[in-house]
Short mmCIF file of C-alpha atoms and ligand atoms in Angstrom, two decimals:
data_model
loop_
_atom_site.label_atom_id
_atom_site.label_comp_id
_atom_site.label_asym_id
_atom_site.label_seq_id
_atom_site.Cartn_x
_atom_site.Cartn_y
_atom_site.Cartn_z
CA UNK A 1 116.23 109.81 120.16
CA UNK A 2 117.00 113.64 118.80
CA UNK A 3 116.14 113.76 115.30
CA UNK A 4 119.39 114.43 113.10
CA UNK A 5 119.25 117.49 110.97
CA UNK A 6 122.66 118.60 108.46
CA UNK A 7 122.85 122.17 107.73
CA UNK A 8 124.53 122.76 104.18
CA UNK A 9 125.71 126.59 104.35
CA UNK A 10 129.31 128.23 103.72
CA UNK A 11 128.54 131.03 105.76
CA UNK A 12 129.97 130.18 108.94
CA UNK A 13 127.90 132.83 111.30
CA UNK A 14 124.80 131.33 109.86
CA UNK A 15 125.86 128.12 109.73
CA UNK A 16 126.38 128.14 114.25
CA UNK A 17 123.88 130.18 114.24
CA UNK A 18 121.52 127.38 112.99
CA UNK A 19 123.11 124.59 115.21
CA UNK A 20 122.39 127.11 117.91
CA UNK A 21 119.10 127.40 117.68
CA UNK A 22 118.24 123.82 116.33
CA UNK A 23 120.09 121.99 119.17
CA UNK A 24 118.44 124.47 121.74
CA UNK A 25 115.11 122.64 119.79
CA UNK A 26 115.93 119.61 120.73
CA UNK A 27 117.67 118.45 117.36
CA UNK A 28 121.14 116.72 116.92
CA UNK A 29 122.99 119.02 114.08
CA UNK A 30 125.84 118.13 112.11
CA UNK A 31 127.10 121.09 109.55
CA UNK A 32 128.98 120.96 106.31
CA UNK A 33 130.39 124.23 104.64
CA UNK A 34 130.45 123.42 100.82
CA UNK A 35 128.75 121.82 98.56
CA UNK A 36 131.06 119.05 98.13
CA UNK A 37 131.22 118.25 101.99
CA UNK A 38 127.12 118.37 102.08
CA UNK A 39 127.51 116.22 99.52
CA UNK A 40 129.44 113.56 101.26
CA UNK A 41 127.91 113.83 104.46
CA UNK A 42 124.60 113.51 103.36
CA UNK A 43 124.92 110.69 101.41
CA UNK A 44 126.95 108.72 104.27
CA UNK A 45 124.72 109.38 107.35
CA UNK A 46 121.34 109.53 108.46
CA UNK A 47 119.69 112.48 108.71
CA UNK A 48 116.21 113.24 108.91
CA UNK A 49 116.31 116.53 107.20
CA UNK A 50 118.19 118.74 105.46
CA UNK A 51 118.23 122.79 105.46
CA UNK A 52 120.73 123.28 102.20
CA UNK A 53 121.54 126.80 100.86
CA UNK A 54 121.79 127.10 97.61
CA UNK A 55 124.95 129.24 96.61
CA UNK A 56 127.91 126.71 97.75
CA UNK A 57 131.59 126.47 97.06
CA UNK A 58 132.28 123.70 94.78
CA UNK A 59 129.16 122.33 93.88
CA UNK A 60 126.05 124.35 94.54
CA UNK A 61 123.08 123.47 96.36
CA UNK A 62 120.74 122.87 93.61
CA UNK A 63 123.61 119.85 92.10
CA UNK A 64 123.35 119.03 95.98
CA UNK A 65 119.72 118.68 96.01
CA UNK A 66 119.89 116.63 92.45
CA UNK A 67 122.51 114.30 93.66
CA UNK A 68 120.40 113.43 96.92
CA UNK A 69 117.21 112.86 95.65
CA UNK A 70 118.50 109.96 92.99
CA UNK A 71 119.41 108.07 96.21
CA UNK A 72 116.57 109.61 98.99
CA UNK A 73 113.60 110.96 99.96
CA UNK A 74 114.67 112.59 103.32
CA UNK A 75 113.31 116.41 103.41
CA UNK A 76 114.89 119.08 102.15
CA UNK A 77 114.55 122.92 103.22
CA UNK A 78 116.18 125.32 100.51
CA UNK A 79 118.01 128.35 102.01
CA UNK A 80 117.79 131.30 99.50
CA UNK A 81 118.64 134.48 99.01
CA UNK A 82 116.12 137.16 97.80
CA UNK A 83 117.60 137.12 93.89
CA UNK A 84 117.57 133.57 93.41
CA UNK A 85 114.11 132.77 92.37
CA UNK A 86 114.88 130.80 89.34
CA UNK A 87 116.56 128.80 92.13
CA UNK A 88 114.00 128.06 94.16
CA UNK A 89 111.61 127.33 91.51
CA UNK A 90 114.61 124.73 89.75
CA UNK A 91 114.70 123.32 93.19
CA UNK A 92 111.01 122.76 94.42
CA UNK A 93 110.73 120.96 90.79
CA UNK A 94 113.41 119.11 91.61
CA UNK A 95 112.44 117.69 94.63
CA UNK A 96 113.02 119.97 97.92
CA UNK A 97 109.85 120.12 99.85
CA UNK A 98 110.03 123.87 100.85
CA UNK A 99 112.02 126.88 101.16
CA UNK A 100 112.58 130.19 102.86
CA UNK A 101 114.32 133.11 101.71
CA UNK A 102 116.89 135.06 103.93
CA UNK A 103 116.88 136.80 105.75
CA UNK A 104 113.99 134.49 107.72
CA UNK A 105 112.90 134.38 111.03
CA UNK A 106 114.64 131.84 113.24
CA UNK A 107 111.02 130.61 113.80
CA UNK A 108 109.90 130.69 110.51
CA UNK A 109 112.22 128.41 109.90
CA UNK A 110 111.58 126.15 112.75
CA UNK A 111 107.81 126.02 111.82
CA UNK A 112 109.09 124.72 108.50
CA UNK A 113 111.05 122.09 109.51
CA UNK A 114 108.44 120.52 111.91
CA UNK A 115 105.95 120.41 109.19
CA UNK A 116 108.69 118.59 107.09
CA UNK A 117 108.88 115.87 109.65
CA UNK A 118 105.61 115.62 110.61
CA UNK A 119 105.19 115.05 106.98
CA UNK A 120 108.14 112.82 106.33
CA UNK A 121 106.10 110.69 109.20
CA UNK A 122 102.98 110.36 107.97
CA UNK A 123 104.67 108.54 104.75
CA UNK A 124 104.40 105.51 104.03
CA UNK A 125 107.37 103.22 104.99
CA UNK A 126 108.93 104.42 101.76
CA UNK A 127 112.23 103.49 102.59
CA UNK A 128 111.70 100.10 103.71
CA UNK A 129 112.80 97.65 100.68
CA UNK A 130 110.21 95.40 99.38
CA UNK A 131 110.60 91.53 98.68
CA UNK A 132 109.62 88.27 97.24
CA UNK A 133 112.36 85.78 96.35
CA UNK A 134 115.38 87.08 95.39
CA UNK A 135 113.44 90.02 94.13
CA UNK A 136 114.43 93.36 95.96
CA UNK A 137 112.71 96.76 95.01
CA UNK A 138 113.56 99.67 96.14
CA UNK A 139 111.23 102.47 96.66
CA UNK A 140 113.35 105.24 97.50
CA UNK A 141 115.87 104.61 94.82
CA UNK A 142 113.40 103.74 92.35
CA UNK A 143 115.17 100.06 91.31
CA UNK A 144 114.59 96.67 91.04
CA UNK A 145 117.21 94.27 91.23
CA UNK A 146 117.56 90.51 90.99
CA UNK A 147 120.02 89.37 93.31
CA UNK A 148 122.71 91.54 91.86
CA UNK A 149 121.00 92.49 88.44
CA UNK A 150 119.36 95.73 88.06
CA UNK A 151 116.56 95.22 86.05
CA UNK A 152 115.49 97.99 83.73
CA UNK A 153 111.53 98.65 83.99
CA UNK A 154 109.24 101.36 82.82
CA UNK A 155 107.74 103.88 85.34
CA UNK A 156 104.37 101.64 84.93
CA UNK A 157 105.73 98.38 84.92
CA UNK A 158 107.71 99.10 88.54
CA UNK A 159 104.10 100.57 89.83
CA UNK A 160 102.60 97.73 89.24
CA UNK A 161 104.79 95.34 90.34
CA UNK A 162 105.10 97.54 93.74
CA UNK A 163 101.57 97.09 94.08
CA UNK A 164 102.02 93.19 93.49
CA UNK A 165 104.72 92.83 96.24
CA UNK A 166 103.12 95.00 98.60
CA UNK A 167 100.15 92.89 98.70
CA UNK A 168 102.00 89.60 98.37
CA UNK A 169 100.16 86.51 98.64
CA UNK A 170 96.76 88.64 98.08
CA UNK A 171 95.20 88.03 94.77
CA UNK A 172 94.92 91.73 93.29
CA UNK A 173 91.60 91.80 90.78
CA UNK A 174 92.24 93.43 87.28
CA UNK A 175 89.75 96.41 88.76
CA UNK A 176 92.11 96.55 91.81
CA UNK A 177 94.98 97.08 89.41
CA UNK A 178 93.44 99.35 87.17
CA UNK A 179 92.68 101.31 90.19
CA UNK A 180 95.64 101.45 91.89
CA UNK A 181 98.31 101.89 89.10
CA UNK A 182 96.64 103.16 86.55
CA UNK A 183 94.24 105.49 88.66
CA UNK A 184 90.41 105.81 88.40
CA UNK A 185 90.93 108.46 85.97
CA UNK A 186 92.30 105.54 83.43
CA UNK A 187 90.16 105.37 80.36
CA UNK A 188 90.77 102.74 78.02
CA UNK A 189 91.01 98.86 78.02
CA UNK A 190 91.12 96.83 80.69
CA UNK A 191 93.35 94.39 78.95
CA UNK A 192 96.31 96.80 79.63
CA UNK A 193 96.72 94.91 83.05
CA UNK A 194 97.51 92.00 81.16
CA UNK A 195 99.70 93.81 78.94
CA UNK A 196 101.69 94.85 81.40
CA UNK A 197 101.92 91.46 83.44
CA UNK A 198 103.36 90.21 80.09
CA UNK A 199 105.92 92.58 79.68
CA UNK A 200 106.77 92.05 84.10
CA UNK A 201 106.51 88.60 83.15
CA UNK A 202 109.09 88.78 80.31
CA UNK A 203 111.56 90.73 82.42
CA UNK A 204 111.60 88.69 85.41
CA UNK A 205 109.84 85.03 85.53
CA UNK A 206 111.07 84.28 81.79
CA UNK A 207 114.21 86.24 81.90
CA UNK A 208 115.16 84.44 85.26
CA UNK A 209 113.51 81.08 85.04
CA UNK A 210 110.75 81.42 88.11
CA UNK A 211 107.69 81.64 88.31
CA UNK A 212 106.41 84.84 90.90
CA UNK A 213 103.65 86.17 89.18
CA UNK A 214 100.82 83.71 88.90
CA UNK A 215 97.07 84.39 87.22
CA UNK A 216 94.37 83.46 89.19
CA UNK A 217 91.49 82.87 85.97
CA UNK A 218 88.98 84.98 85.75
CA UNK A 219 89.96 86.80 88.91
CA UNK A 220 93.35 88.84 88.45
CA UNK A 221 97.26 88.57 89.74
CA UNK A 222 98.88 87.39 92.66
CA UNK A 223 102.74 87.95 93.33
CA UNK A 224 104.17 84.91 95.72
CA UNK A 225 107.44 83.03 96.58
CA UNK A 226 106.97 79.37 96.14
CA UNK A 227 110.17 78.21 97.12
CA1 LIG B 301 125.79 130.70 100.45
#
């Protein structure tokens, strides 16, 4: 199946142009002409990338790029124009994976956008949710809910308990943890895993009356479902 790509740009002639030359690639394009149409469209479709210029009617494509990346990670190319390097820094901080300043080379930008994808595929399935129990996390949004609760967990505490669900069922060792969520790097003690399993503990088993996260003695954490 053609891979979907939505090209954000008010000016028309650049605009076709693009859906020219991207469906003669191969790709199915869909094209919006403001900021507030990008907007909506790219929040109610699939697409597998994005090529977004950043001077728009109504909202501009930086409060485009913002708006998109608190619900995905699809790939975004920034369109800019030679003046706007504030811009284009603001933007690559913000998220957009690359950019190219007009006027480019059609094939510039075509070279860009494969090595978006390509990348995009060699992710991990980032926007599959994960599960145990009644227990959804979300990856790509960054959430974990409870059935319909949103739970409200630190930037540590939803690493770790990504790495629990992801290896559901597996017993992850302290070193394991320390490893994985805190990095090799970590210097410090090693009690911090259990510090943290209290506080995931707190927030979910206690605060919901199950029991998910169990302690295998002496050996470390497992996550599992026992209903
Ligand atoms: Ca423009």
């Amino acid at each position: 199946m053609a891979q979907k790509i939505l090209i954000i740009e008010d000016e028309i002639k650049i605009a076709r142009f693009l859906e020219l030359e991207l469906g003669h690639e191969g790709y199915a394009v869909d094209q919006a002409h403001d900021g507030r149409e990008g907007l909506n469209k790219a929040l109610n479709n699939q697409y597998d990338l994005i090529v977004l210029d950043i001077m728009l009617p109504f909202v501009n494509g930086i409060e485009v790029l913002r708006k998109i990346r608190q619900n995905s990670e699809i790939p975004i190319i920034l369109l800019t124009a030679k003046d706007e390097v504030m811009d284009k820094v603001i933007g690559l901080d913000m998220g957009a994976d690359d950019y190219i300043t007009k006027p480019f080379a059609i094939e510039e930008l075509l070279a860009r956008i494969r090595t978006a994808l390509k990348r995009k595929l060699q992710k991990p399935e980032l926007t599959k949710a994960l599960e145990i129990g009644s227990l959804k996390l979300d990856p790509d949004k960054h959430s974990v809910t409870y059935e319909n609760d949103l739970l409200e967990l630190t930037k540590r505490e939803f690493d770790l308990l990504r790495h629990l669900i992801e290896n559901k069922n597996i017993v992850s060792t302290r070193d394991r943890l320390l490893e994985e969520v805190w990095g090799y790097d970590y210097v410090g003690d090693t009690n911090i895993v259990d510090v943290y399993i209290r506080y995931l503990r707190s927030k979910i088993d206690d605060k919901y009356n199950m029991k998910l996260i169990h302690t295998i003695r002496g050996v470390g954490y497992i996550i599992k479902d026992e209903n």
